[in-house]
Structures are given as C-alpha cells and as structure tokens.
C-alpha cells in the first residue's frame, strides 16, 4: 500500500506545454520535457525541480487525455507561443511519493483513491457526462533519469487537490 499524506501547499508557479494524447502515444508527451527545459534555459530562467505532468481531463485510459507537461519556476515566466504559464493553487493536497517511476504510478493512483475514500476525503474533481476533470492532479519526477538510469529507483510526487 502506498503511503499517503495530506499536505498544505502554497501556490506553485509553472511553465509548460499543453497536449492531448493517449497512453499508447506517451512518447509524444515525454518528448516535450526537454523542450520546456531548453526554452527556460534560453530565456535565462532556472527550473525549481523536475518535470510535472498535470492531468486535466480523461474519459477512459484508452481515450486521449489533456495534459500539461510543465516545470516549476519561482515566478511567472512567458516563453512565447506554444507555452502556457500558471500556478498550482494553494490548498490541501493528498500526496504520495512512491519509488519505481512510471511503473509504480497506476498502483499509486489506485491506492490514493482507496485511501481518500477510506478517510472520507473528497478530491477536487468534476465528473462530467463525457469525462473526468481534475482541478489539480500532478505527477512530478523527483529523480533525474540522466543521473539515475534505474527506473525502479526513481521517486515521483503524486498529488491531488482536495475540496
């Protein structure tokens, strides 16, 4: 079982690229990560950590989902066409920090959902006729794959905004 905590977060700034993709084409999503880091470097800005995948909308795992591939920054940054900037809002978040990189994420999300239900917590999500929309659902990679090639040792921070 994944260890879950509830944490109070302050507002967190990010810059990133929005994309719609299905899991079978996740290579397209991952390919955006170096573009965000390169654009930040070219503009003279430092990232505050590893990439954050922000999940916005999903119907089923077989359908395309709306995601923003982003990087945390100290203050709002404008990088030009194709890039969005925004903030993860301050609030209470359900958080887990599993090891195992992408391979651990499906189980982590199931465990977090189960734990939230057991605790009587309500995730900030809107269920619509054609999809599920999260106010904030993120996966931030805490381990740099260039310094740790073993995916089983990667740490990820998974977070859901609570209502």
mmCIF file of C-alpha atoms in Angstrom:
data_model
loop_
_atom_site.group_PDB
_atom_site.id
_atom_site.type_symbol
_atom_site.label_atom_id
_atom_site.label_comp_id
_atom_site.label_asym_id
_atom_site.label_seq_id
_atom_site.Cartn_x
_atom_site.Cartn_y
_atom_site.Cartn_z
ATOM 1 C CA UNK A 1 0.000 0.000 0.000
ATOM 2 C CA UNK A 2 1.219 3.462 -0.914
ATOM 3 C CA UNK A 3 1.856 5.852 1.972
ATOM 4 C CA UNK A 4 -0.426 8.876 1.659
ATOM 5 C CA UNK A 5 -0.308 12.205 3.481
ATOM 6 C CA UNK A 6 -2.352 15.378 3.471
ATOM 7 C CA UNK A 7 -0.213 18.472 2.985
ATOM 8 C CA UNK A 8 -0.886 22.198 2.888
ATOM 9 C CA UNK A 9 0.829 23.632 -0.182
ATOM 10 C CA UNK A 10 1.437 27.254 -1.074
ATOM 11 C CA UNK A 11 0.891 28.416 -4.615
ATOM 12 C CA UNK A 12 3.425 26.961 -7.079
ATOM 13 C CA UNK A 13 4.285 28.611 -10.411
ATOM 14 C CA UNK A 14 4.936 26.589 -13.551
ATOM 15 C CA UNK A 15 5.565 26.966 -17.280
ATOM 16 C CA UNK A 16 4.722 24.225 -19.746
ATOM 17 C CA UNK A 17 3.217 22.898 -22.942
ATOM 18 C CA UNK A 18 -0.375 21.613 -23.127
ATOM 19 C CA UNK A 19 -1.018 18.463 -25.160
ATOM 20 C CA UNK A 20 -3.767 15.954 -25.822
ATOM 21 C CA UNK A 21 -2.508 12.379 -26.162
ATOM 22 C CA UNK A 22 -3.402 8.789 -25.480
ATOM 23 C CA UNK A 23 -1.264 6.490 -23.331
ATOM 24 C CA UNK A 24 -0.245 4.473 -26.394
ATOM 25 C CA UNK A 25 1.474 7.628 -27.712
ATOM 26 C CA UNK A 26 3.006 8.813 -24.436
ATOM 27 C CA UNK A 27 6.363 9.182 -26.172
ATOM 28 C CA UNK A 28 4.920 12.393 -27.723
ATOM 29 C CA UNK A 29 4.202 13.715 -24.231
ATOM 30 C CA UNK A 30 7.609 12.774 -22.812
ATOM 31 C CA UNK A 31 9.308 14.407 -25.808
ATOM 32 C CA UNK A 32 8.031 17.805 -24.604
ATOM 33 C CA UNK A 33 10.064 17.723 -21.375
ATOM 34 C CA UNK A 34 13.413 18.728 -22.933
ATOM 35 C CA UNK A 35 11.670 21.489 -24.941
ATOM 36 C CA UNK A 36 10.388 23.143 -21.767
ATOM 37 C CA UNK A 37 13.794 22.927 -20.053
ATOM 38 C CA UNK A 38 15.578 24.237 -23.179
ATOM 39 C CA UNK A 39 13.172 27.178 -23.543
ATOM 40 C CA UNK A 40 13.653 28.069 -19.864
ATOM 41 C CA UNK A 41 17.438 27.960 -20.234
ATOM 42 C CA UNK A 42 17.342 30.033 -23.434
ATOM 43 C CA UNK A 43 15.265 32.673 -21.606
ATOM 44 C CA UNK A 44 17.715 32.704 -18.680
ATOM 45 C CA UNK A 45 15.399 31.094 -16.120
ATOM 46 C CA UNK A 46 16.176 28.252 -13.714
ATOM 47 C CA UNK A 47 13.731 25.413 -13.055
ATOM 48 C CA UNK A 48 12.840 24.708 -9.419
ATOM 49 C CA UNK A 49 12.699 20.949 -9.912
ATOM 50 C CA UNK A 50 11.866 18.098 -12.209
ATOM 51 C CA UNK A 51 9.060 17.937 -14.748
ATOM 52 C CA UNK A 52 5.437 17.967 -13.637
ATOM 53 C CA UNK A 53 2.746 16.198 -15.608
ATOM 54 C CA UNK A 54 -0.565 17.968 -14.917
ATOM 55 C CA UNK A 55 -3.585 15.847 -15.827
ATOM 56 C CA UNK A 56 -6.683 17.873 -16.683
ATOM 57 C CA UNK A 57 -9.209 15.661 -18.478
ATOM 58 C CA UNK A 58 -9.678 11.941 -19.028
ATOM 59 C CA UNK A 59 -12.540 9.795 -20.289
ATOM 60 C CA UNK A 60 -11.055 6.279 -20.235
ATOM 61 C CA UNK A 61 -7.440 5.125 -20.314
ATOM 62 C CA UNK A 62 -7.884 4.240 -23.996
ATOM 63 C CA UNK A 63 -9.042 7.770 -24.904
ATOM 64 C CA UNK A 64 -6.885 10.861 -25.382
ATOM 65 C CA UNK A 65 -6.315 12.905 -22.238
ATOM 66 C CA UNK A 66 -5.491 16.569 -21.747
ATOM 67 C CA UNK A 67 -2.141 17.051 -20.023
ATOM 68 C CA UNK A 68 0.293 19.895 -19.484
ATOM 69 C CA UNK A 69 3.975 18.998 -19.371
ATOM 70 C CA UNK A 70 5.394 21.654 -17.075
ATOM 71 C CA UNK A 71 8.369 22.690 -14.988
ATOM 72 C CA UNK A 72 8.199 24.540 -11.653
ATOM 73 C CA UNK A 73 9.556 28.104 -11.630
ATOM 74 C CA UNK A 74 9.987 30.817 -8.981
ATOM 75 C CA UNK A 75 7.688 33.356 -10.661
ATOM 76 C CA UNK A 76 5.511 33.572 -13.781
ATOM 77 C CA UNK A 77 7.551 33.157 -16.970
ATOM 78 C CA UNK A 78 6.433 33.990 -20.514
ATOM 79 C CA UNK A 79 8.243 31.813 -23.066
ATOM 80 C CA UNK A 80 6.168 32.615 -26.137
ATOM 81 C CA UNK A 81 3.852 30.786 -28.496
ATOM 82 C CA UNK A 82 3.025 27.219 -27.534
ATOM 83 C CA UNK A 83 3.910 27.659 -23.869
ATOM 84 C CA UNK A 84 1.456 28.199 -21.025
ATOM 85 C CA UNK A 85 2.222 29.583 -17.606
ATOM 86 C CA UNK A 86 0.187 29.244 -14.453
ATOM 87 C CA UNK A 87 0.056 28.203 -10.839
ATOM 88 C CA UNK A 88 -0.945 25.184 -8.865
ATOM 89 C CA UNK A 89 -3.233 26.770 -6.291
ATOM 90 C CA UNK A 90 -2.552 26.870 -2.579
ATOM 91 C CA UNK A 91 -4.582 24.322 -0.685
ATOM 92 C CA UNK A 92 -4.733 20.904 0.907
ATOM 93 C CA UNK A 93 -3.356 18.102 -1.230
ATOM 94 C CA UNK A 94 -3.402 14.334 -0.988
ATOM 95 C CA UNK A 95 0.239 13.394 -1.661
ATOM 96 C CA UNK A 96 2.244 10.197 -2.174
ATOM 97 C CA UNK A 97 5.931 9.809 -3.063
ATOM 98 C CA UNK A 98 6.444 6.300 -4.441
ATOM 99 C CA UNK A 99 9.624 4.869 -5.890
ATOM 100 C CA UNK A 100 9.527 2.978 -9.142
ATOM 101 C CA UNK A 101 8.983 5.788 -11.607
ATOM 102 C CA UNK A 102 6.255 5.373 -14.207
ATOM 103 C CA UNK A 103 5.916 1.662 -13.418
ATOM 104 C CA UNK A 104 4.573 2.427 -9.929
ATOM 105 C CA UNK A 105 2.071 5.100 -10.906
ATOM 106 C CA UNK A 106 -1.023 3.057 -11.774
ATOM 107 C CA UNK A 107 -0.959 1.284 -8.394
ATOM 108 C CA UNK A 108 -0.157 4.538 -6.607
ATOM 109 C CA UNK A 109 -3.227 6.249 -8.087
ATOM 110 C CA UNK A 110 -5.447 3.277 -7.129
ATOM 111 C CA UNK A 111 -4.064 3.282 -3.588
ATOM 112 C CA UNK A 112 -4.521 7.035 -3.244
ATOM 113 C CA UNK A 113 -8.129 6.817 -4.403
ATOM 114 C CA UNK A 114 -8.836 3.977 -1.962
ATOM 115 C CA UNK A 115 -7.150 5.828 0.909
ATOM 116 C CA UNK A 116 -9.066 9.032 0.148
ATOM 117 C CA UNK A 117 -12.348 7.089 0.201
ATOM 118 C CA UNK A 118 -11.465 5.380 3.500
ATOM 119 C CA UNK A 119 -10.623 8.747 5.055
ATOM 120 C CA UNK A 120 -13.757 10.438 3.716
ATOM 121 C CA UNK A 121 -11.713 12.878 1.627
ATOM 122 C CA UNK A 122 -13.122 14.496 -1.493
ATOM 123 C CA UNK A 123 -10.755 15.039 -4.401
ATOM 124 C CA UNK A 124 -11.236 18.250 -6.377
ATOM 125 C CA UNK A 125 -12.615 16.555 -9.479
ATOM 126 C CA UNK A 126 -15.668 17.157 -11.627
ATOM 127 C CA UNK A 127 -17.337 14.176 -13.252
ATOM 128 C CA UNK A 128 -18.973 15.226 -16.493
ATOM 129 C CA UNK A 129 -21.031 13.199 -18.972
ATOM 130 C CA UNK A 130 -18.060 12.645 -21.272
ATOM 131 C CA UNK A 131 -15.032 12.854 -18.964
ATOM 132 C CA UNK A 132 -13.443 13.430 -15.596
ATOM 133 C CA UNK A 133 -11.811 16.837 -14.998
ATOM 134 C CA UNK A 134 -9.323 17.336 -12.184
ATOM 135 C CA UNK A 135 -8.772 20.729 -10.626
ATOM 136 C CA UNK A 136 -5.206 19.563 -9.865
ATOM 137 C CA UNK A 137 -3.754 16.082 -10.394
ATOM 138 C CA UNK A 138 0.025 16.019 -10.833
ATOM 139 C CA UNK A 139 2.991 13.700 -11.100
ATOM 140 C CA UNK A 140 6.338 15.397 -10.518
ATOM 141 C CA UNK A 141 9.501 13.439 -11.197
ATOM 142 C CA UNK A 142 11.958 13.996 -8.357
ATOM 143 C CA UNK A 143 14.761 11.829 -9.740
ATOM 144 C CA UNK A 144 16.789 12.891 -12.776
ATOM 145 C CA UNK A 145 16.912 9.919 -15.176
ATOM 146 C CA UNK A 146 20.260 11.156 -16.510
ATOM 147 C CA UNK A 147 21.857 10.623 -13.091
ATOM 148 C CA UNK A 148 19.823 7.517 -12.120
ATOM 149 C CA UNK A 149 19.075 5.249 -15.098
ATOM 150 C CA UNK A 150 17.394 2.539 -12.961
ATOM 151 C CA UNK A 151 13.642 3.326 -13.191
ATOM 152 C CA UNK A 152 12.928 1.232 -10.100
ATOM 153 C CA UNK A 153 14.838 3.830 -8.052
ATOM 154 C CA UNK A 154 13.053 6.898 -9.426
ATOM 155 C CA UNK A 155 10.969 8.920 -6.958
ATOM 156 C CA UNK A 156 7.773 10.639 -8.042
ATOM 157 C CA UNK A 157 5.495 13.007 -6.142
ATOM 158 C CA UNK A 158 1.828 12.365 -6.945
ATOM 159 C CA UNK A 159 -0.668 14.976 -5.747
ATOM 160 C CA UNK A 160 -4.399 15.637 -5.891
ATOM 161 C CA UNK A 161 -6.003 18.872 -4.743
ATOM 162 C CA UNK A 162 -8.677 18.239 -2.114
ATOM 163 C CA UNK A 163 -12.003 20.088 -1.929
#
